[in-house]
Every structure is written in C-alpha cells, then in structure tokens.
Amino acid sequence: QIPIVEDTTIICYTDGLTDLVNENEQVFSLPSLVEFSQKNYTEDVQQINRKLLKEIVQFKAGRGFVDDITVLTVKIFGR
C-alpha cells in the first residue's frame, strides 16, 4: 500500500507504453517512465499527458506502434 496524500500525481498506463521499442531496439522502460514522472509531476494532468505523448513520439522516432497504449493521469488535490 502507498498512502495517497494531497498533491499526489498518479500515472496509470498499459504495458504498451513500457514495451515500446525504438529504432535502436531500446525499450521505453519503467525507469524511463519514472524519470519522466520525476521531471513533470508538478505540471497539470493535461500538460503531463501532452509531454508524455511528445516524448513517446520522439522516442519511437517514426517506428510504428506494436501495441496499444492507454494512459490515465490523476492529480489528488486537498480539500
């Protein structure tokens, strides 16, 4: 269990994201997503999703998708 406190950002995703492979056979792995999250967690959810989409497109560099990708970003606000 992880406590969810005020100003928490949660990014839920399907395995299509972390299975994404670029032209150099590198995988957009969990550490890649963690690094992205650490850089962008203060943004609003729309901006996080836009930046993540941009990063995914740049990462795959014209290579097609072999699996679907679904991302749900949630920000928990205080009362």
PDB file of C-alpha atoms in Angstrom:
ATOM      1  CA  GLN A   1       0.000   0.000   0.000  1.00  0.00           C
ATOM      2  CA  ILE A   2       1.068   3.516  -0.773  1.00  0.00           C
ATOM      3  CA  PRO A   3      -0.508   6.405   1.115  1.00  0.00           C
ATOM      4  CA  ILE A   4      -2.147   8.947  -1.160  1.00  0.00           C
ATOM      5  CA  VAL A   5      -1.673  12.433   0.192  1.00  0.00           C
ATOM      6  CA  GLU A   6      -2.568  15.909  -1.001  1.00  0.00           C
ATOM      7  CA  ASP A   7      -0.920  16.932  -4.292  1.00  0.00           C
ATOM      8  CA  THR A   8      -0.180  13.348  -5.334  1.00  0.00           C
ATOM      9  CA  THR A   9       0.081  12.624  -9.058  1.00  0.00           C
ATOM     10  CA  ILE A  10      -0.691   9.106 -10.281  1.00  0.00           C
ATOM     11  CA  ILE A  11       0.069   7.887 -13.801  1.00  0.00           C
ATOM     12  CA  CYS A  12      -1.673   4.644 -14.760  1.00  0.00           C
ATOM     13  CA  TYR A  13      -0.683   3.004 -18.042  1.00  0.00           C
ATOM     14  CA  THR A  14      -0.935  -0.179 -20.050  1.00  0.00           C
ATOM     15  CA  ASP A  15       2.064  -2.307 -20.960  1.00  0.00           C
ATOM     16  CA  GLY A  16       2.072  -0.895 -24.484  1.00  0.00           C
ATOM     17  CA  LEU A  17       3.911   2.105 -23.035  1.00  0.00           C
ATOM     18  CA  THR A  18       6.713   0.235 -21.278  1.00  0.00           C
ATOM     19  CA  ASP A  19       7.013  -2.282 -24.146  1.00  0.00           C
ATOM     20  CA  LEU A  20       7.607   0.481 -26.705  1.00  0.00           C
ATOM     21  CA  VAL A  21      10.831  -0.127 -28.671  1.00  0.00           C
ATOM     22  CA  ASN A  22      12.704   2.470 -30.731  1.00  0.00           C
ATOM     23  CA  GLU A  23      14.831   2.064 -33.861  1.00  0.00           C
ATOM     24  CA  ASN A  24      17.901   1.246 -31.694  1.00  0.00           C
ATOM     25  CA  GLU A  25      15.988  -1.601 -30.009  1.00  0.00           C
ATOM     26  CA  GLN A  26      15.868   0.379 -26.743  1.00  0.00           C
ATOM     27  CA  VAL A  27      12.750  -0.083 -24.612  1.00  0.00           C
ATOM     28  CA  PHE A  28      10.789   2.785 -23.051  1.00  0.00           C
ATOM     29  CA  SER A  29      11.130   1.017 -19.724  1.00  0.00           C
ATOM     30  CA  LEU A  30       9.791   1.662 -16.236  1.00  0.00           C
ATOM     31  CA  PRO A  31      12.938   3.658 -15.329  1.00  0.00           C
ATOM     32  CA  SER A  32      12.217   5.890 -18.357  1.00  0.00           C
ATOM     33  CA  LEU A  33       8.683   6.498 -17.101  1.00  0.00           C
ATOM     34  CA  VAL A  34       9.903   7.140 -13.544  1.00  0.00           C
ATOM     35  CA  GLU A  35      12.423   9.687 -14.837  1.00  0.00           C
ATOM     36  CA  PHE A  36       9.702  11.387 -16.888  1.00  0.00           C
ATOM     37  CA  SER A  37       7.379  11.448 -13.858  1.00  0.00           C
ATOM     38  CA  GLN A  38      10.014  12.949 -11.583  1.00  0.00           C
ATOM     39  CA  LYS A  39      10.616  15.764 -14.074  1.00  0.00           C
ATOM     40  CA  ASN A  40       6.955  16.546 -14.720  1.00  0.00           C
ATOM     41  CA  TYR A  41       4.841  15.691 -11.662  1.00  0.00           C
ATOM     42  CA  THR A  42       4.244  19.357 -10.800  1.00  0.00           C
ATOM     43  CA  GLU A  43       2.521  20.035 -14.139  1.00  0.00           C
ATOM     44  CA  ASP A  44      -1.248  19.787 -14.537  1.00  0.00           C
ATOM     45  CA  VAL A  45      -2.527  16.461 -15.867  1.00  0.00           C
ATOM     46  CA  GLN A  46      -3.200  17.748 -19.390  1.00  0.00           C
ATOM     47  CA  GLN A  47       0.361  19.032 -19.660  1.00  0.00           C
ATOM     48  CA  ILE A  48       1.781  15.768 -18.287  1.00  0.00           C
ATOM     49  CA  ASN A  49      -0.160  13.805 -20.907  1.00  0.00           C
ATOM     50  CA  ARG A  50       0.895  16.166 -23.726  1.00  0.00           C
ATOM     51  CA  LYS A  51       4.548  15.954 -22.708  1.00  0.00           C
ATOM     52  CA  LEU A  52       4.379  12.171 -22.362  1.00  0.00           C
ATOM     53  CA  LEU A  53       2.827  11.829 -25.823  1.00  0.00           C
ATOM     54  CA  LYS A  54       5.543  14.072 -27.257  1.00  0.00           C
ATOM     55  CA  GLU A  55       8.242  12.023 -25.522  1.00  0.00           C
ATOM     56  CA  ILE A  56       6.747   8.755 -26.805  1.00  0.00           C
ATOM     57  CA  VAL A  57       6.599  10.035 -30.391  1.00  0.00           C
ATOM     58  CA  GLN A  58      10.196  11.305 -30.197  1.00  0.00           C
ATOM     59  CA  PHE A  59      11.361   8.053 -28.597  1.00  0.00           C
ATOM     60  CA  LYS A  60       9.880   5.795 -31.264  1.00  0.00           C
ATOM     61  CA  ALA A  61      11.260   8.105 -33.990  1.00  0.00           C
ATOM     62  CA  GLY A  62       8.904   7.070 -36.769  1.00  0.00           C
ATOM     63  CA  ARG A  63       8.723   3.428 -35.800  1.00  0.00           C
ATOM     64  CA  GLY A  64       5.179   2.077 -35.620  1.00  0.00           C
ATOM     65  CA  PHE A  65       3.296   1.010 -32.535  1.00  0.00           C
ATOM     66  CA  VAL A  66       3.084  -2.758 -31.981  1.00  0.00           C
ATOM     67  CA  ASP A  67       0.633  -2.479 -29.080  1.00  0.00           C
ATOM     68  CA  ASP A  68      -1.988  -0.010 -27.962  1.00  0.00           C
ATOM     69  CA  ILE A  69      -1.136   2.487 -25.225  1.00  0.00           C
ATOM     70  CA  THR A  70      -3.546   3.853 -22.649  1.00  0.00           C
ATOM     71  CA  VAL A  71      -2.530   6.461 -20.075  1.00  0.00           C
ATOM     72  CA  LEU A  72      -4.641   7.857 -17.246  1.00  0.00           C
ATOM     73  CA  THR A  73      -3.128  10.663 -15.187  1.00  0.00           C
ATOM     74  CA  VAL A  74      -4.766  11.699 -11.917  1.00  0.00           C
ATOM     75  CA  LYS A  75      -3.852  14.507  -9.539  1.00  0.00           C
ATOM     76  CA  ILE A  76      -5.160  14.414  -5.956  1.00  0.00           C
ATOM     77  CA  PHE A  77      -5.977  17.838  -4.516  1.00  0.00           C
ATOM     78  CA  GLY A  78      -6.512  18.813  -0.901  1.00  0.00           C
ATOM     79  CA  ARG A  79      -9.855  19.941   0.440  1.00  0.00           C
TER      80      ARG A  79
END
